[in-house]
mmCIF file of C-alpha atoms in Angstrom:
data_model
loop_
_atom_site.group_PDB
_atom_site.id
_atom_site.type_symbol
_atom_site.label_atom_id
_atom_site.label_comp_id
_atom_site.label_asym_id
_atom_site.label_seq_id
_atom_site.Cartn_x
_atom_site.Cartn_y
_atom_site.Cartn_z
ATOM 1 C CA UNK G 424 77.644 -46.624 27.581
ATOM 2 C CA UNK G 425 76.614 -43.398 25.794
ATOM 3 C CA UNK G 426 73.969 -43.843 22.976
ATOM 4 C CA UNK G 427 74.769 -42.431 19.507
ATOM 5 C CA UNK G 428 72.457 -40.306 17.527
ATOM 6 C CA UNK G 429 70.555 -43.220 16.110
ATOM 7 C CA UNK G 430 70.076 -45.151 19.345
ATOM 8 C CA UNK G 431 66.811 -45.096 21.241
ATOM 9 C CA UNK G 432 66.843 -44.947 24.999
ATOM 10 C CA UNK G 433 64.086 -46.169 27.315
ATOM 11 C CA UNK G 434 62.417 -43.287 29.120
ATOM 12 C CA UNK G 435 61.706 -43.722 32.858
ATOM 13 C CA UNK G 436 58.574 -42.834 34.716
ATOM 14 C CA UNK G 437 57.825 -39.127 35.601
ATOM 15 C CA UNK G 438 58.847 -37.946 39.016
ATOM 16 C CA UNK G 439 55.319 -36.905 39.862
ATOM 17 C CA UNK G 440 53.548 -39.834 38.318
ATOM 18 C CA UNK G 441 50.074 -40.359 39.870
ATOM 19 C CA UNK G 442 47.753 -43.121 39.080
ATOM 20 C CA UNK G 443 44.736 -40.883 39.293
ATOM 21 C CA UNK G 444 45.942 -37.830 37.341
ATOM 22 C CA UNK G 445 43.194 -36.703 35.046
ATOM 23 C CA UNK G 446 43.559 -37.734 31.452
ATOM 24 C CA UNK G 447 43.478 -35.077 28.711
ATOM 25 C CA UNK G 448 41.901 -36.479 25.609
ATOM 26 C CA UNK G 449 43.381 -35.141 22.376
ATOM 27 C CA UNK G 450 41.012 -35.210 19.423
ATOM 28 C CA UNK G 451 42.150 -34.846 15.885
ATOM 29 C CA UNK G 452 42.432 -31.268 14.679
ATOM 30 C CA UNK G 453 41.067 -30.367 11.256
ATOM 31 C CA UNK G 454 43.420 -29.042 8.655
ATOM 32 C CA UNK G 455 44.579 -25.402 9.560
ATOM 33 C CA UNK G 456 44.234 -22.435 7.351
ATOM 34 C CA UNK G 457 47.561 -21.225 5.914
ATOM 35 C CA UNK G 458 47.910 -17.429 6.002
ATOM 36 C CA UNK G 459 50.445 -14.774 5.222
ATOM 37 C CA UNK G 460 50.492 -11.315 6.631
ATOM 38 C CA UNK G 461 52.553 -8.290 5.806
ATOM 39 C CA UNK G 462 55.142 -7.198 8.326
ATOM 40 C CA UNK G 463 57.614 -4.275 8.516
ATOM 41 C CA UNK G 464 60.468 -5.942 10.416
ATOM 42 C CA UNK G 465 63.281 -8.385 9.494
ATOM 43 C CA UNK G 466 64.537 -9.460 6.082
ATOM 44 C CA UNK G 467 61.196 -10.535 4.786
ATOM 45 C CA UNK G 468 58.076 -8.463 4.188
ATOM 46 C CA UNK G 469 55.692 -11.364 5.053
ATOM 47 C CA UNK G 470 55.090 -13.668 7.932
ATOM 48 C CA UNK G 471 53.392 -17.119 7.519
ATOM 49 C CA UNK G 472 50.676 -18.051 10.022
ATOM 50 C CA UNK G 473 48.689 -21.227 10.657
ATOM 51 C CA UNK G 474 45.123 -20.777 11.942
ATOM 52 C CA UNK G 475 42.725 -23.178 13.675
ATOM 53 C CA UNK G 476 39.421 -21.608 14.313
ATOM 54 C CA UNK G 477 37.767 -22.630 17.621
ATOM 55 C CA UNK G 478 35.121 -25.430 17.854
ATOM 56 C CA UNK G 479 31.922 -23.714 19.176
ATOM 57 C CA UNK G 480 28.135 -24.272 19.023
ATOM 58 C CA UNK G 481 27.899 -20.486 19.109
ATOM 59 C CA UNK G 482 30.055 -19.272 16.207
ATOM 60 C CA UNK G 483 28.876 -15.686 16.765
ATOM 61 C CA UNK G 484 30.420 -15.646 20.284
ATOM 62 C CA UNK G 485 33.978 -14.322 20.495
ATOM 63 C CA UNK G 486 36.240 -16.923 21.829
ATOM 64 C CA UNK G 487 39.825 -16.823 23.549
ATOM 65 C CA UNK G 488 42.900 -17.153 21.327
ATOM 66 C CA UNK G 489 46.096 -18.985 22.015
ATOM 67 C CA UNK G 490 49.336 -18.371 20.168
ATOM 68 C CA UNK G 491 51.858 -21.246 19.760
ATOM 69 C CA UNK G 492 55.540 -20.581 19.237
ATOM 70 C CA UNK G 493 57.728 -23.271 17.723
ATOM 71 C CA UNK G 494 61.143 -24.360 18.837
ATOM 72 C CA UNK G 495 64.514 -24.198 16.886
ATOM 73 C CA UNK G 496 63.478 -27.115 14.723
ATOM 74 C CA UNK G 497 60.577 -25.133 13.235
ATOM 75 C CA UNK G 498 56.959 -26.255 13.174
ATOM 76 C CA UNK G 499 56.657 -27.930 9.698
ATOM 77 C CA UNK G 500 56.929 -31.560 8.697
ATOM 78 C CA UNK G 501 58.435 -32.933 5.459
ATOM 79 C CA UNK G 502 55.256 -32.114 3.697
ATOM 80 C CA UNK G 503 55.360 -28.461 4.703
ATOM 81 C CA UNK G 504 52.394 -28.838 7.115
ATOM 82 C CA UNK G 505 52.271 -28.308 10.846
ATOM 83 C CA UNK G 506 53.981 -31.336 12.525
ATOM 84 C CA UNK G 507 52.455 -33.724 14.950
ATOM 85 C CA UNK G 508 53.193 -31.632 18.049
ATOM 86 C CA UNK G 509 51.356 -28.571 16.583
ATOM 87 C CA UNK G 510 48.452 -30.616 15.360
ATOM 88 C CA UNK G 511 47.967 -32.314 18.773
ATOM 89 C CA UNK G 512 48.220 -29.234 20.745
ATOM 90 C CA UNK G 513 45.773 -27.331 18.313
ATOM 91 C CA UNK G 514 43.290 -30.153 18.718
ATOM 92 C CA UNK G 515 43.610 -30.008 22.476
ATOM 93 C CA UNK G 516 42.993 -26.236 22.666
ATOM 94 C CA UNK G 517 40.271 -26.283 19.989
ATOM 95 C CA UNK G 518 38.316 -28.799 22.146
ATOM 96 C CA UNK G 519 38.273 -26.133 24.911
ATOM 97 C CA UNK G 520 36.689 -23.715 22.453
ATOM 98 C CA UNK G 521 39.775 -21.731 21.861
ATOM 99 C CA UNK G 522 41.187 -20.251 18.619
ATOM 100 C CA UNK G 523 44.761 -21.281 17.873
ATOM 101 C CA UNK G 524 47.419 -19.258 15.826
ATOM 102 C CA UNK G 525 50.908 -20.388 15.159
ATOM 103 C CA UNK G 526 53.348 -17.937 13.557
ATOM 104 C CA UNK G 527 56.126 -19.705 11.471
ATOM 105 C CA UNK G 528 59.220 -17.637 11.913
ATOM 106 C CA UNK G 529 61.393 -19.825 9.696
ATOM 107 C CA UNK G 530 59.721 -20.757 6.398
ATOM 108 C CA UNK G 531 59.173 -17.254 5.004
ATOM 109 C CA UNK G 532 62.953 -16.575 5.616
ATOM 110 C CA UNK G 533 64.060 -19.780 3.915
ATOM 111 C CA UNK G 534 65.316 -21.266 7.310
ATOM 112 C CA UNK G 535 64.634 -24.920 8.173
ATOM 113 C CA UNK G 536 66.101 -25.042 11.672
ATOM 114 C CA UNK G 537 68.602 -23.326 13.967
ATOM 115 C CA UNK G 538 69.179 -26.184 16.349
ATOM 116 C CA UNK G 539 72.510 -27.288 14.902
ATOM 117 C CA UNK G 540 74.303 -23.975 14.972
ATOM 118 C CA UNK G 541 77.619 -23.862 16.702
ATOM 119 C CA UNK G 542 77.899 -22.681 20.253
ATOM 120 C CA UNK G 543 78.020 -18.869 20.359
ATOM 121 C CA UNK G 544 77.117 -18.418 16.789
ATOM 122 C CA UNK G 545 74.327 -15.949 15.775
ATOM 123 C CA UNK G 546 71.061 -17.688 14.823
ATOM 124 C CA UNK G 547 69.604 -16.957 11.426
ATOM 125 C CA UNK G 548 66.436 -16.061 13.220
ATOM 126 C CA UNK G 549 67.225 -14.344 16.468
ATOM 127 C CA UNK G 550 65.019 -13.491 19.557
ATOM 128 C CA UNK G 551 64.586 -9.897 18.339
ATOM 129 C CA UNK G 552 62.915 -11.183 15.108
ATOM 130 C CA UNK G 553 60.835 -13.769 17.065
ATOM 131 C CA UNK G 554 59.514 -11.129 19.385
ATOM 132 C CA UNK G 555 58.549 -8.966 16.508
ATOM 133 C CA UNK G 556 56.862 -11.937 14.852
ATOM 134 C CA UNK G 557 54.872 -12.570 17.990
ATOM 135 C CA UNK G 558 53.878 -8.916 18.177
ATOM 136 C CA UNK G 559 52.581 -9.097 14.529
ATOM 137 C CA UNK G 560 50.731 -12.346 15.279
ATOM 138 C CA UNK G 561 48.996 -10.769 18.260
ATOM 139 C CA UNK G 562 48.041 -7.707 16.166
ATOM 140 C CA UNK G 563 46.473 -9.983 13.618
ATOM 141 C CA UNK G 564 44.672 -12.021 16.132
ATOM 142 C CA UNK G 565 43.069 -9.197 18.095
ATOM 143 C CA UNK G 566 41.777 -7.802 14.766
ATOM 144 C CA UNK G 567 39.632 -10.995 14.174
ATOM 145 C CA UNK G 568 35.987 -10.457 15.063
ATOM 146 C CA UNK G 569 35.574 -14.071 16.316
ATOM 147 C CA UNK G 570 38.459 -13.703 18.831
ATOM 148 C CA UNK G 571 37.887 -12.294 22.294
ATOM 149 C CA UNK G 572 40.836 -9.871 22.362
ATOM 150 C CA UNK G 573 40.654 -9.726 26.110
ATOM 151 C CA UNK G 574 41.365 -13.340 26.623
ATOM 152 C CA UNK G 575 44.706 -14.311 24.964
ATOM 153 C CA UNK G 576 47.451 -16.659 25.932
ATOM 154 C CA UNK G 577 50.983 -17.820 24.696
ATOM 155 C CA UNK G 578 52.527 -21.230 24.702
ATOM 156 C CA UNK G 579 56.101 -21.716 23.500
ATOM 157 C CA UNK G 580 58.565 -24.675 23.169
ATOM 158 C CA UNK G 581 62.288 -24.471 23.693
ATOM 159 C CA UNK G 582 63.473 -21.486 21.482
ATOM 160 C CA UNK G 583 59.781 -20.363 21.451
ATOM 161 C CA UNK G 584 59.623 -20.773 25.043
ATOM 162 C CA UNK G 585 62.598 -18.365 25.377
ATOM 163 C CA UNK G 586 60.605 -16.043 23.294
ATOM 164 C CA UNK G 587 57.715 -16.332 25.728
ATOM 165 C CA UNK G 588 60.059 -15.334 28.650
ATOM 166 C CA UNK G 589 61.654 -12.337 26.805
ATOM 167 C CA UNK G 590 58.225 -11.036 25.517
ATOM 168 C CA UNK G 591 56.432 -11.270 28.930
ATOM 169 C CA UNK G 592 59.346 -9.658 30.831
ATOM 170 C CA UNK G 593 57.954 -6.425 32.139
ATOM 171 C CA UNK G 594 60.016 -3.386 30.983
ATOM 172 C CA UNK G 595 58.482 0.107 30.990
ATOM 173 C CA UNK G 596 54.892 -0.278 32.244
ATOM 174 C CA UNK G 597 53.359 2.172 29.878
ATOM 175 C CA UNK G 598 55.119 0.580 26.935
ATOM 176 C CA UNK G 599 53.886 -2.784 28.048
ATOM 177 C CA UNK G 600 50.153 -1.792 27.914
ATOM 178 C CA UNK G 601 50.418 -0.993 24.316
ATOM 179 C CA UNK G 602 52.655 -3.870 23.403
ATOM 180 C CA UNK G 603 50.338 -6.789 24.032
ATOM 181 C CA UNK G 604 46.921 -5.987 25.200
ATOM 182 C CA UNK G 605 44.668 -8.900 26.274
ATOM 183 C CA UNK G 606 47.378 -11.406 27.284
ATOM 184 C CA UNK G 607 46.398 -13.153 30.394
ATOM 185 C CA UNK G 608 48.856 -16.035 30.748
ATOM 186 C CA UNK G 609 51.875 -17.656 29.071
ATOM 187 C CA UNK G 610 53.443 -21.038 29.339
ATOM 188 C CA UNK G 611 56.921 -22.186 28.165
ATOM 189 C CA UNK G 612 58.058 -25.834 27.719
ATOM 190 C CA UNK G 613 61.833 -26.304 28.485
ATOM 191 C CA UNK G 614 62.881 -22.792 27.621
ATOM 192 C CA UNK G 615 66.328 -21.352 27.872
ATOM 193 C CA UNK G 616 66.106 -19.390 31.167
ATOM 194 C CA UNK G 617 69.646 -18.293 31.704
ATOM 195 C CA UNK G 618 69.289 -14.792 30.341
ATOM 196 C CA UNK G 619 66.257 -14.003 32.546
ATOM 197 C CA UNK G 620 67.852 -15.687 35.482
ATOM 198 C CA UNK G 621 70.877 -13.615 35.170
ATOM 199 C CA UNK G 622 69.224 -10.312 34.310
ATOM 200 C CA UNK G 623 66.004 -10.663 36.304
ATOM 201 C CA UNK G 624 62.507 -11.647 35.337
ATOM 202 C CA UNK G 625 59.350 -9.515 36.091
ATOM 203 C CA UNK G 626 56.538 -11.256 34.199
ATOM 204 C CA UNK G 627 53.593 -9.036 33.257
ATOM 205 C CA UNK G 628 51.164 -12.042 33.830
ATOM 206 C CA UNK G 629 50.953 -15.501 35.263
ATOM 207 C CA UNK G 630 53.582 -17.797 33.680
ATOM 208 C CA UNK G 631 53.832 -21.597 33.845
ATOM 209 C CA UNK G 632 57.244 -23.276 33.198
ATOM 210 C CA UNK G 633 57.312 -26.986 32.358
ATOM 211 C CA UNK G 634 60.714 -28.558 32.400
ATOM 212 C CA UNK G 635 62.477 -31.864 32.457
ATOM 213 C CA UNK G 636 65.088 -32.203 35.249
ATOM 214 C CA UNK G 637 67.329 -34.371 33.054
ATOM 215 C CA UNK G 638 67.356 -31.857 30.233
ATOM 216 C CA UNK G 639 70.865 -31.514 28.956
ATOM 217 C CA UNK G 640 70.119 -29.107 26.160
ATOM 218 C CA UNK G 641 68.464 -26.242 27.958
ATOM 219 C CA UNK G 642 69.345 -26.573 31.589
ATOM 220 C CA UNK G 643 66.474 -26.619 33.936
ATOM 221 C CA UNK G 644 68.382 -25.047 36.911
ATOM 222 C CA UNK G 645 67.994 -21.330 35.694
ATOM 223 C CA UNK G 646 64.325 -21.945 35.217
ATOM 224 C CA UNK G 647 63.893 -23.448 38.708
ATOM 225 C CA UNK G 648 65.330 -20.131 40.039
ATOM 226 C CA UNK G 649 62.554 -18.075 38.268
ATOM 227 C CA UNK G 650 59.750 -19.458 40.501
ATOM 228 C CA UNK G 651 57.851 -16.611 42.090
ATOM 229 C CA UNK G 652 54.247 -15.754 43.040
ATOM 230 C CA UNK G 653 53.646 -15.139 39.238
ATOM 231 C CA UNK G 654 55.767 -17.979 37.991
ATOM 232 C CA UNK G 655 54.484 -21.459 38.551
ATOM 233 C CA UNK G 656 57.004 -24.335 37.796
ATOM 234 C CA UNK G 657 56.292 -27.972 37.071
ATOM 235 C CA UNK G 658 59.289 -30.316 36.736
ATOM 236 C CA UNK G 659 59.689 -34.021 36.097
ATOM 237 C CA UNK G 660 62.631 -36.438 36.733
ATOM 238 C CA UNK G 661 63.888 -38.594 33.951
ATOM 239 C CA UNK G 662 62.366 -36.055 31.471
ATOM 240 C CA UNK G 663 64.510 -34.566 28.745
ATOM 241 C CA UNK G 664 64.125 -31.924 26.078
ATOM 242 C CA UNK G 665 60.928 -32.653 24.012
ATOM 243 C CA UNK G 666 59.469 -34.837 26.817
ATOM 244 C CA UNK G 667 55.925 -33.903 25.758
ATOM 245 C CA UNK G 668 56.375 -35.175 22.247
ATOM 246 C CA UNK G 669 56.041 -38.657 20.702
ATOM 247 C CA UNK G 670 59.472 -39.277 19.328
ATOM 248 C CA UNK G 671 61.600 -41.952 21.191
ATOM 249 C CA UNK G 672 64.394 -40.753 23.427
ATOM 250 C CA UNK G 673 67.743 -40.527 21.589
ATOM 251 C CA UNK G 674 71.082 -38.970 21.988
ATOM 252 C CA UNK G 675 71.803 -36.282 19.282
ATOM 253 C CA UNK G 676 75.449 -35.713 18.471
ATOM 254 C CA UNK G 677 74.545 -33.066 15.842
ATOM 255 C CA UNK G 678 73.616 -30.726 18.756
ATOM 256 C CA UNK G 679 76.635 -29.236 20.376
ATOM 257 C CA UNK G 680 75.190 -26.057 21.816
ATOM 258 C CA UNK G 681 73.542 -27.637 24.880
ATOM 259 C CA UNK G 682 74.946 -28.147 28.446
ATOM 260 C CA UNK G 683 76.730 -31.303 27.210
ATOM 261 C CA UNK G 684 79.193 -30.328 24.353
ATOM 262 C CA UNK G 685 79.132 -33.869 23.130
ATOM 263 C CA UNK G 686 75.569 -33.852 22.359
ATOM 264 C CA UNK G 687 72.086 -33.920 23.927
ATOM 265 C CA UNK G 688 69.144 -36.109 24.692
ATOM 266 C CA UNK G 689 65.803 -35.513 23.163
ATOM 267 C CA UNK G 690 62.575 -37.439 23.147
ATOM 268 C CA UNK G 691 59.339 -38.334 24.906
ATOM 269 C CA UNK G 692 58.484 -39.347 28.413
ATOM 270 C CA UNK G 693 54.908 -40.296 27.957
ATOM 271 C CA UNK G 694 53.822 -39.910 31.543
ATOM 272 C CA UNK G 695 55.555 -36.498 31.982
ATOM 273 C CA UNK G 696 54.000 -35.392 28.795
ATOM 274 C CA UNK G 697 50.513 -36.445 29.933
ATOM 275 C CA UNK G 698 50.836 -34.648 33.200
ATOM 276 C CA UNK G 699 52.207 -31.601 31.603
ATOM 277 C CA UNK G 700 49.150 -31.295 29.226
ATOM 278 C CA UNK G 701 46.825 -31.551 32.251
ATOM 279 C CA UNK G 702 48.820 -28.856 34.141
ATOM 280 C CA UNK G 703 48.829 -26.614 30.982
ATOM 281 C CA UNK G 704 45.016 -26.925 30.437
ATOM 282 C CA UNK G 705 44.197 -26.282 34.090
ATOM 283 C CA UNK G 706 46.534 -23.258 34.126
ATOM 284 C CA UNK G 707 44.949 -21.855 30.866
ATOM 285 C CA UNK G 708 41.405 -22.649 32.046
ATOM 286 C CA UNK G 709 41.945 -20.403 35.059
ATOM 287 C CA UNK G 710 43.274 -17.621 32.972
ATOM 288 C CA UNK G 711 40.827 -17.738 30.095
ATOM 289 C CA UNK G 712 37.685 -18.800 31.772
ATOM 290 C CA UNK G 713 35.808 -15.463 32.014
ATOM 291 C CA UNK G 714 35.767 -12.088 30.264
ATOM 292 C CA UNK G 715 37.038 -9.085 32.194
ATOM 293 C CA UNK G 716 36.633 -5.354 31.464
ATOM 294 C CA UNK G 717 40.058 -4.410 32.483
ATOM 295 C CA UNK G 718 42.644 -6.946 31.270
ATOM 296 C CA UNK G 719 45.745 -4.831 31.420
ATOM 297 C CA UNK G 720 48.440 -7.151 32.796
ATOM 298 C CA UNK G 721 49.927 -4.265 34.772
ATOM 299 C CA UNK G 722 46.698 -3.326 36.631
ATOM 300 C CA UNK G 723 45.560 -6.939 37.085
ATOM 301 C CA UNK G 724 48.879 -8.297 38.558
#
């Protein structure tokens, strides 16, 4: 029997569950600094940012920076602060000695969420705006003295994961070099991959896709087809949209724009989420471990 929007559903073990998979410990992140920067795109002249400075015993040493891109539900909780997902990932990345920056594409524009829009309707904040927000966030990040501007990475979830794919798709090589210098790697959790699968995807850097094979919101099949020498893909059976979070699995009838027109499943699979965090940190470790003189994504890959 199909569950309704208020029913919780028991999650099953992850497909690749291993007893000896390394455990990623997530410390508590301190409160982030709320910032606002001036932008020249979109209906607002400002963009809100949340900043977590890196933990380091050598504060004078420039450290890598990681930008987090929220999904269609936004990144703020009911108190107007970064939600549990962002706090936990910020803490995880800070523990590696990396700075964390999260642009909030919604709050400045008075938007709470774009998840529940009708299929085919235009989102209040579209991918063009999100890519421009990301470019502005990168520009702010590389201007900070404590950030190693040659060691940057992106992580996006759902709609933000789609932004990662669109932003890292290689267009004109010369334009690319000036568009996002210093980016070494990008990761996307359960993104919408159908546009890039249909139109082609030429990533400018290594990309890690993390998807749930049971996802009925953003179908995993187009993402599976993007696998290439530059695109790593990790997938888990019995993992749905939001599998790396903490909310219990439920069926949402308020979401009618997924692969199932009656609604979608959303919620955690604890083992899949744990393995995904291990895979994510291993991937970023390889990309951000050392400084390089030439970090142009075109010349390096």
